[in-house]
Structure formats: structure tokens, C-alpha cells
Amino acid sequence: MSRNEATVEQLLGLLPDVDELELLRLTIIGTAVPDPGKAWDSSSAYATVDKRIVSADEVDRAVRQAEESLREHIASLYEGLRPVFRSFFEGREDDAGRQLVVLGEQLEGRGRMKAARQCYRTALNLSLPLLDKGPQILALRRIGRVSLTLGDFHEAALHYERSAQLARDAGETRGEVVARTGYGNVLAWQGRWSEAERHYRDALALLEAEDGDRPSVERAQLLNNLGNIATWLQRLDEAEATLTQALSMSDSLGSAPDLAVGFVHLAHLRERQQRPDEARQAYERALGLPVPPSLQSGIATDLADLYLQSGHLTRAEEWSRVAEEHAIRAGSAYTLGRMYQGRGNIARARGDEDGFTFFEKALEIARDKGYPFLEAETLAEYAELRRHTGGTEEAEAYLERAREIFASLGAVQSVADADRVLEEIRVERTVVEVPPETPLAAAGD
């Protein structure tokens, strides 16, 4: 039987698991639209991108667009290799290494994180024997950055630490500052806030010894990070002063992404201060800046969570759909997974068991693409849904697996949170499983 349209799920099922078709997968997802025939169906509230539809003409257009994009990608890849070979044959291995890093940065910018990491690793291997440690220092930092994005905290920490040591030995202060900042970011993601703060302060001291108080991107980022850590550690007055300084510096430097992140951190502070209206304004200012769709999706997800915490579930759902549209435009599997985790939390707040579809989709993405931290966080949130809908044993199993992943990543705060909830679940189960004592029958009159 012929058809005029199909769901994303049906179309992706036709594609072999071949890397060269990844662009086509993302293009089909970006082309798809919500099924208008199910606009009033209650199940549409829980539809993921898989249930969106694409017409036959749009599929044909998507194939042509993806083919052209793939041609451009391959041409760019090979074009990026030309200066690598040229530098190598001219005896400039250091420049060849740097050119490989440039190629990796191009791939990273297109969301091809694992391919970018392979470029950086090749650059690292090439630069190891060189007397000039600059290319090695840079390659190590880039591997650290991508590994952090992928949730591979141990590898990220290892490479940032090696980069910082090499930079210190080579007297490259700015390189050491950036590497120490990256290492602090890993610690922050692990919930090791006091340790992260120490690394940020060490990096800032190095930078100030080199530059004084001169504004710079590195300085603005460090102040931003320190302000965020102060928020987490409940030093709210300090966070206020530090984030204000960071925002002013990012604004003067014209760095839109850093300014947007600064507004997000300010919004987190306003939430801790119980000032939700000002938190919302900070998120909206971040969304008004020219930043990549992946960052816009993350900000919209945070804004949806703010409305959720304030009890405005309808507004939370509206912003979660905005986050979904930005995530689709970003063409980033990680961004989609994070966004669906957020939508699952909204469904949980409504007490809707059908919200499991969002958590399942986030888990599918995390496992398929290899995002362990996203997988663990989603399992922990999913466990809360099952816990409150009668699936206590399932919730316990999810949490135990989440705790196992958190522990393997060194995410100490997340491990502690999982342990606390596991204990609560076990106490609840004990209360349910122990029947009340049967009272002795009263003697008859």
C-alpha cells in the first residue's frame, strides 16, 4: 500500500547503522513536524521526535540535502588534511599537529565530538617527540574538553592535568590557566565543588600574576565559574559580587556565549535567593543573545524547570517544547537527550506515568551515543517517577545502576544523593512490607 508520509521512527528504521548516514538521520529529524492528525490526541503530549512525521517529498529533499552536506563534510575533511601533509613533508611536525587540532575544532563545531577527539589524539601522538610542547599542551586540552562534553570525566581530568603540568614546565602561563580551568570544570561536574573552587582560584592567581587585573576571556570565565561555585556552596553575597563582575567583563569583551552562561549562573543564584521573577528575567536575557541552538535549548530547559519548581506546569511544558525545537535545530544527540530528561521531569511533576517515554528516549540516546553522566542522571530522575507511581523495586534498580555509573565517574555528590534516596526507598519498602500487629480478640461478654 502506498503512503504519502511516515514517522521519523519508521524512516530511521530503514537506515543501516552506517556512520555516513548520520547526517541523513539528523536531517530527517530536523525536517519532521508534529502529526497534525494527532494534535488533539492526549498521547501527543508524550510524543518524542520519533513520532513526528515527514512527507515523501520532504524525505527526498532531506536525502539531497544530507548528501550535499556529506559531500561538503568530506571535502572539508580532506581539505583540512592538506596542510597537515604539507607541514609534515616540510619538516614542520609542530605545525602539522596544530593543523590536526584545527581540523578537530572544525569537527567539534559541527557536533562530531568523537571524530574530533580522534583528530586531537592523532595530533597528540604526532607532537609527543617534539621539543616544542605547545602542540602537545593544546591537544591534551582539546581531548579534555571533548571528553568532558561526552561525560568521560576521568579521561577529561587526566588530559587537563597533563596539559597543566606540561604548560607549567614550559613556562606557558596562559596554557596552564586554561588547563587548570578545565580541570576545575571536571571537578564541578563531579560535584566536588570545594576542590573545583581551589583549582579556579589557583588559575586566577596565575593569571593575575601575568596580567594584573586586565580584562580577558580567561579571567571572565574564571570569575563566572567562581560565582557559580559560590552559589552551590550557599555563599550568596559572594556569588552576587563575583557574577556581577564576570557579567560586566564578558559584556565589555563582546563574548555572547560567556555572557549567556553568566546570565544562566545569575538565574541559578536568583533561584537560590527565592527570587523567581528575576531568575526568569536572567534566563530570558540569556535567550536573547546570539548563541548556538544547543545552548539555547539548555537555557530553555532550565527556564522550563524554573516554571516547574514554581508550580506553573503549563508554562513549563511550553518552554520544554521550545527547548525541543532548539535541540532539533542543533542537530546534537546530547542536547536532545538532556532536553527529554527535562520533559520527563515535568511529566513526573504532573504525576503522569506516560512521561516514562521521555526518560526512555533520553536513556536510548545516552546509551547509543555513549553519554554516561546523562544516562546516570536520567536513571536517577526516572527512578523518582517509578517510585511515585508504584514501581518501588524498579525505582531501586534504576537508582542502584545510576549510583554505579556516578561512582565510576567520580561524581561524589551524585553518589551521596543516590545513597540518600535509596535509603528512603528501602525504609518505605520496610514500612509497607511489615504488616500491622493483629489485635487480640476481645473476650466475649
mmCIF file of C-alpha atoms in Angstrom, residues 23-241:
data_model
loop_
_atom_site.group_PDB
_atom_site.id
_atom_site.type_symbol
_atom_site.label_atom_id
_atom_site.label_comp_id
_atom_site.label_asym_id
_atom_site.label_seq_id
_atom_site.Cartn_x
_atom_site.Cartn_y
_atom_site.Cartn_z
ATOM 1 C CA LEU A 23 23.788 13.415 8.667
ATOM 2 C CA LEU A 24 20.698 11.990 6.968
ATOM 3 C CA ARG A 25 19.300 10.861 10.331
ATOM 4 C CA LEU A 26 19.739 14.338 11.769
ATOM 5 C CA THR A 27 18.315 15.981 8.639
ATOM 6 C CA ILE A 28 15.193 13.801 8.766
ATOM 7 C CA ILE A 29 14.693 14.672 12.438
ATOM 8 C CA GLY A 30 15.131 18.375 11.637
ATOM 9 C CA THR A 31 12.634 18.162 8.760
ATOM 10 C CA ALA A 32 9.911 16.349 10.701
ATOM 11 C CA VAL A 33 6.836 18.113 12.078
ATOM 12 C CA PRO A 34 4.280 17.145 14.735
ATOM 13 C CA ASP A 35 1.489 14.966 13.331
ATOM 14 C CA PRO A 36 -1.436 17.383 12.789
ATOM 15 C CA GLY A 37 -3.848 14.447 12.818
ATOM 16 C CA LYS A 38 -2.970 13.808 16.459
ATOM 17 C CA ALA A 39 -2.886 17.420 17.653
ATOM 18 C CA TRP A 40 -5.848 16.819 19.946
ATOM 19 C CA ASP A 41 -4.907 13.296 20.913
ATOM 20 C CA SER A 42 -3.873 13.064 24.579
ATOM 21 C CA SER A 43 -0.921 10.861 23.585
ATOM 22 C CA SER A 44 0.598 13.747 21.592
ATOM 23 C CA ALA A 45 1.693 15.334 24.882
ATOM 24 C CA TYR A 46 4.198 12.488 25.273
ATOM 25 C CA ALA A 47 5.371 12.252 21.671
ATOM 26 C CA THR A 48 9.128 12.418 21.071
ATOM 27 C CA VAL A 49 10.774 13.256 17.750
ATOM 28 C CA ASP A 50 10.257 9.607 16.734
ATOM 29 C CA LYS A 51 6.524 10.246 16.374
ATOM 30 C CA ARG A 52 6.882 13.316 14.174
ATOM 31 C CA ILE A 53 6.063 12.850 10.521
ATOM 32 C CA VAL A 54 7.825 13.556 7.230
ATOM 33 C CA SER A 55 6.227 13.600 3.792
ATOM 34 C CA ALA A 56 7.660 11.653 0.866
ATOM 35 C CA ASP A 57 8.702 14.906 -0.846
ATOM 36 C CA GLU A 58 10.425 16.133 2.327
ATOM 37 C CA VAL A 59 12.293 12.835 2.634
ATOM 38 C CA ASP A 60 13.554 13.211 -0.921
ATOM 39 C CA ARG A 61 14.621 16.751 -0.124
ATOM 40 C CA ALA A 62 16.305 15.580 3.099
ATOM 41 C CA VAL A 63 18.272 12.920 1.196
ATOM 42 C CA ARG A 64 19.550 15.514 -1.299
ATOM 43 C CA GLN A 65 20.394 17.970 1.498
ATOM 44 C CA ALA A 66 22.183 15.336 3.580
ATOM 45 C CA GLU A 67 24.089 14.081 0.528
ATOM 46 C CA GLU A 68 25.254 17.601 -0.251
ATOM 47 C CA SER A 69 26.183 18.191 3.400
ATOM 48 C CA LEU A 70 28.119 14.934 3.460
ATOM 49 C CA ARG A 71 29.980 15.915 0.283
ATOM 50 C CA GLU A 72 30.851 19.248 1.890
ATOM 51 C CA HIS A 73 31.933 17.479 5.077
ATOM 52 C CA ILE A 74 34.177 15.045 3.199
ATOM 53 C CA ALA A 75 35.627 17.857 1.083
ATOM 54 C CA SER A 76 36.295 19.899 4.232
ATOM 55 C CA LEU A 77 37.871 16.872 5.922
ATOM 56 C CA TYR A 78 40.258 16.216 3.053
ATOM 57 C CA GLU A 79 40.953 19.913 2.598
ATOM 58 C CA GLY A 80 41.864 20.073 6.282
ATOM 59 C CA LEU A 81 44.375 17.269 5.815
ATOM 60 C CA ARG A 82 46.282 19.027 3.008
ATOM 61 C CA PRO A 83 48.135 21.459 5.320
ATOM 62 C CA VAL A 84 48.849 18.570 7.690
ATOM 63 C CA PHE A 85 50.713 16.644 4.973
ATOM 64 C CA ARG A 86 52.325 19.810 3.628
ATOM 65 C CA SER A 87 53.718 20.752 7.036
ATOM 66 C CA PHE A 88 54.908 17.214 7.657
ATOM 67 C CA PHE A 89 56.880 16.997 4.399
ATOM 68 C CA GLU A 90 58.381 20.430 5.058
ATOM 69 C CA GLY A 91 59.718 19.099 8.352
ATOM 70 C CA ARG A 92 57.346 21.161 10.493
ATOM 71 C CA GLU A 93 55.737 18.447 12.614
ATOM 72 C CA ASP A 94 54.703 21.033 15.218
ATOM 73 C CA ASP A 95 52.613 22.870 12.632
ATOM 74 C CA ALA A 96 51.181 19.549 11.377
ATOM 75 C CA GLY A 97 49.991 18.864 14.907
ATOM 76 C CA ARG A 98 48.380 22.274 15.145
ATOM 77 C CA GLN A 99 46.635 21.749 11.807
ATOM 78 C CA LEU A 100 45.190 18.483 13.116
ATOM 79 C CA VAL A 101 43.878 20.398 16.112
ATOM 80 C CA VAL A 102 42.278 22.942 13.761
ATOM 81 C CA LEU A 103 40.610 20.080 11.876
ATOM 82 C CA GLY A 104 39.370 18.643 15.163
ATOM 83 C CA GLU A 105 37.942 22.020 16.156
ATOM 84 C CA GLN A 106 36.005 22.162 12.889
ATOM 85 C CA LEU A 107 34.545 18.711 13.567
ATOM 86 C CA GLU A 108 33.765 19.656 17.167
ATOM 87 C CA GLY A 109 31.921 22.743 15.933
ATOM 88 C CA ARG A 110 29.710 20.511 13.797
ATOM 89 C CA GLY A 111 28.848 18.315 16.775
ATOM 90 C CA ARG A 112 31.097 15.414 15.699
ATOM 91 C CA MET A 113 32.657 15.021 19.133
ATOM 92 C CA LYS A 114 34.119 11.531 18.831
ATOM 93 C CA ALA A 115 35.642 12.279 15.417
ATOM 94 C CA ALA A 116 37.090 15.496 16.833
ATOM 95 C CA ARG A 117 38.641 13.578 19.727
ATOM 96 C CA GLN A 118 40.299 11.209 17.249
ATOM 97 C CA CYS A 119 41.858 14.207 15.475
ATOM 98 C CA TYR A 120 43.134 15.573 18.782
ATOM 99 C CA ARG A 121 44.566 12.162 19.739
ATOM 100 C CA THR A 122 46.389 11.941 16.413
ATOM 101 C CA ALA A 123 47.753 15.437 16.996
ATOM 102 C CA LEU A 124 48.887 14.377 20.466
ATOM 103 C CA ASN A 125 50.693 11.285 19.157
ATOM 104 C CA LEU A 126 52.425 13.367 16.491
ATOM 105 C CA SER A 127 53.543 16.007 18.992
ATOM 106 C CA LEU A 128 54.879 13.678 21.718
ATOM 107 C CA PRO A 129 58.504 13.513 20.412
ATOM 108 C CA LEU A 130 58.715 17.272 19.681
ATOM 109 C CA LEU A 131 60.867 19.641 21.726
ATOM 110 C CA ASP A 132 58.205 22.322 21.329
ATOM 111 C CA LYS A 133 55.497 21.255 23.793
ATOM 112 C CA GLY A 134 52.941 23.812 22.561
ATOM 113 C CA PRO A 135 51.070 21.440 20.205
ATOM 114 C CA GLN A 136 51.044 18.703 22.866
ATOM 115 C CA ILE A 137 49.684 21.087 25.514
ATOM 116 C CA LEU A 138 46.923 22.215 23.162
ATOM 117 C CA ALA A 139 45.988 18.689 22.002
ATOM 118 C CA LEU A 140 45.731 17.486 25.608
ATOM 119 C CA ARG A 141 43.396 20.374 26.450
ATOM 120 C CA ARG A 142 41.190 19.674 23.457
ATOM 121 C CA ILE A 143 40.902 15.984 24.368
ATOM 122 C CA GLY A 144 39.942 17.089 27.869
ATOM 123 C CA ARG A 145 37.257 19.430 26.549
ATOM 124 C CA VAL A 146 35.603 16.861 24.299
ATOM 125 C CA SER A 147 35.831 14.157 26.961
ATOM 126 C CA LEU A 148 34.066 16.451 29.422
ATOM 127 C CA THR A 149 31.309 17.103 26.879
ATOM 128 C CA LEU A 150 30.920 13.344 26.398
ATOM 129 C CA GLY A 151 30.722 12.809 30.176
ATOM 130 C CA ASP A 152 34.015 10.908 30.338
ATOM 131 C CA PHE A 153 35.196 12.721 33.462
ATOM 132 C CA HIS A 154 38.241 10.594 34.270
ATOM 133 C CA GLU A 155 39.716 10.991 30.791
ATOM 134 C CA ALA A 156 38.948 14.705 30.820
ATOM 135 C CA ALA A 157 40.660 15.170 34.190
ATOM 136 C CA LEU A 158 43.692 13.133 33.135
ATOM 137 C CA HIS A 159 44.281 15.177 29.980
ATOM 138 C CA TYR A 160 43.660 18.564 31.576
ATOM 139 C CA GLU A 161 46.061 17.702 34.393
ATOM 140 C CA ARG A 162 48.790 16.561 31.984
ATOM 141 C CA SER A 163 48.296 19.717 29.915
ATOM 142 C CA ALA A 164 48.610 21.938 33.013
ATOM 143 C CA GLN A 165 51.822 20.191 34.116
ATOM 144 C CA LEU A 166 53.413 20.480 30.687
ATOM 145 C CA ALA A 167 52.388 24.127 30.378
ATOM 146 C CA ARG A 168 53.874 24.905 33.807
ATOM 147 C CA ASP A 169 57.160 23.163 32.878
ATOM 148 C CA ALA A 170 57.259 25.052 29.575
ATOM 149 C CA GLY A 171 56.501 28.402 31.226
ATOM 150 C CA GLU A 172 53.262 28.812 29.243
ATOM 151 C CA THR A 173 51.209 30.579 31.894
ATOM 152 C CA ARG A 174 48.105 31.149 29.771
ATOM 153 C CA GLY A 175 48.044 27.499 28.690
ATOM 154 C CA GLU A 176 48.338 26.417 32.327
ATOM 155 C CA VAL A 177 45.482 28.766 33.305
ATOM 156 C CA VAL A 178 43.164 27.322 30.660
ATOM 157 C CA ALA A 179 44.061 23.724 31.574
ATOM 158 C CA ARG A 180 43.547 24.368 35.297
ATOM 159 C CA THR A 181 40.186 25.956 34.490
ATOM 160 C CA GLY A 182 39.215 22.865 32.500
ATOM 161 C CA TYR A 183 40.248 20.602 35.355
ATOM 162 C CA GLY A 184 38.133 22.704 37.697
ATOM 163 C CA ASN A 185 35.191 22.275 35.335
ATOM 164 C CA VAL A 186 35.551 18.488 35.573
ATOM 165 C CA LEU A 187 35.551 18.670 39.369
ATOM 166 C CA ALA A 188 32.477 20.910 39.289
ATOM 167 C CA TRP A 189 30.610 18.389 37.122
ATOM 168 C CA GLN A 190 31.575 15.709 39.615
ATOM 169 C CA GLY A 191 30.040 17.776 42.415
ATOM 170 C CA ARG A 192 33.445 18.288 44.053
ATOM 171 C CA TRP A 193 32.811 21.999 44.468
ATOM 172 C CA SER A 194 35.422 22.882 47.086
ATOM 173 C CA GLU A 195 38.151 21.199 45.017
ATOM 174 C CA ALA A 196 36.877 22.919 41.866
ATOM 175 C CA GLU A 197 36.991 26.267 43.642
ATOM 176 C CA ARG A 198 40.602 25.691 44.679
ATOM 177 C CA HIS A 199 41.643 24.991 41.075
ATOM 178 C CA TYR A 200 39.771 28.053 39.804
ATOM 179 C CA ARG A 201 41.454 30.254 42.409
ATOM 180 C CA ASP A 202 44.890 28.832 41.589
ATOM 181 C CA ALA A 203 44.271 29.548 37.903
ATOM 182 C CA LEU A 204 43.072 33.091 38.676
ATOM 183 C CA ALA A 205 46.163 33.762 40.814
ATOM 184 C CA LEU A 206 48.389 32.645 37.924
ATOM 185 C CA LEU A 207 46.510 34.869 35.505
ATOM 186 C CA GLU A 208 46.662 37.887 37.803
ATOM 187 C CA ALA A 209 50.408 37.380 38.288
ATOM 188 C CA GLU A 210 50.756 37.515 34.482
ATOM 189 C CA ASP A 211 48.142 40.153 33.532
ATOM 190 C CA GLY A 212 47.212 42.011 36.712
ATOM 191 C CA ASP A 213 43.501 42.824 36.625
ATOM 192 C CA ARG A 214 43.353 43.303 32.843
ATOM 193 C CA PRO A 215 40.031 42.031 31.394
ATOM 194 C CA SER A 216 40.313 38.819 29.388
ATOM 195 C CA VAL A 217 38.101 35.938 28.307
ATOM 196 C CA GLU A 218 40.017 33.610 30.644
ATOM 197 C CA ARG A 219 39.504 35.947 33.598
ATOM 198 C CA ALA A 220 35.785 36.408 32.860
ATOM 199 C CA GLN A 221 35.282 32.637 32.628
ATOM 200 C CA LEU A 222 37.092 32.038 35.924
ATOM 201 C CA LEU A 223 35.013 34.686 37.703
ATOM 202 C CA ASN A 224 31.888 33.159 36.202
ATOM 203 C CA ASN A 225 32.871 29.722 37.451
ATOM 204 C CA LEU A 226 33.800 31.011 40.906
ATOM 205 C CA GLY A 227 30.461 32.799 41.169
ATOM 206 C CA ASN A 228 28.643 29.605 40.240
ATOM 207 C CA ILE A 229 30.580 27.584 42.827
ATOM 208 C CA ALA A 230 29.788 30.200 45.498
ATOM 209 C CA THR A 231 26.098 29.755 44.657
ATOM 210 C CA TRP A 232 26.335 25.977 45.078
ATOM 211 C CA LEU A 233 28.146 26.459 48.403
ATOM 212 C CA GLN A 234 25.417 28.891 49.603
ATOM 213 C CA ARG A 235 27.787 31.877 49.823
ATOM 214 C CA LEU A 236 25.191 34.000 48.080
ATOM 215 C CA ASP A 237 26.553 37.510 48.751
ATOM 216 C CA GLU A 238 29.944 36.442 47.387
ATOM 217 C CA ALA A 239 28.260 34.855 44.369
ATOM 218 C CA GLU A 240 26.387 38.102 43.690
ATOM 219 C CA ALA A 241 29.553 40.213 43.664
#
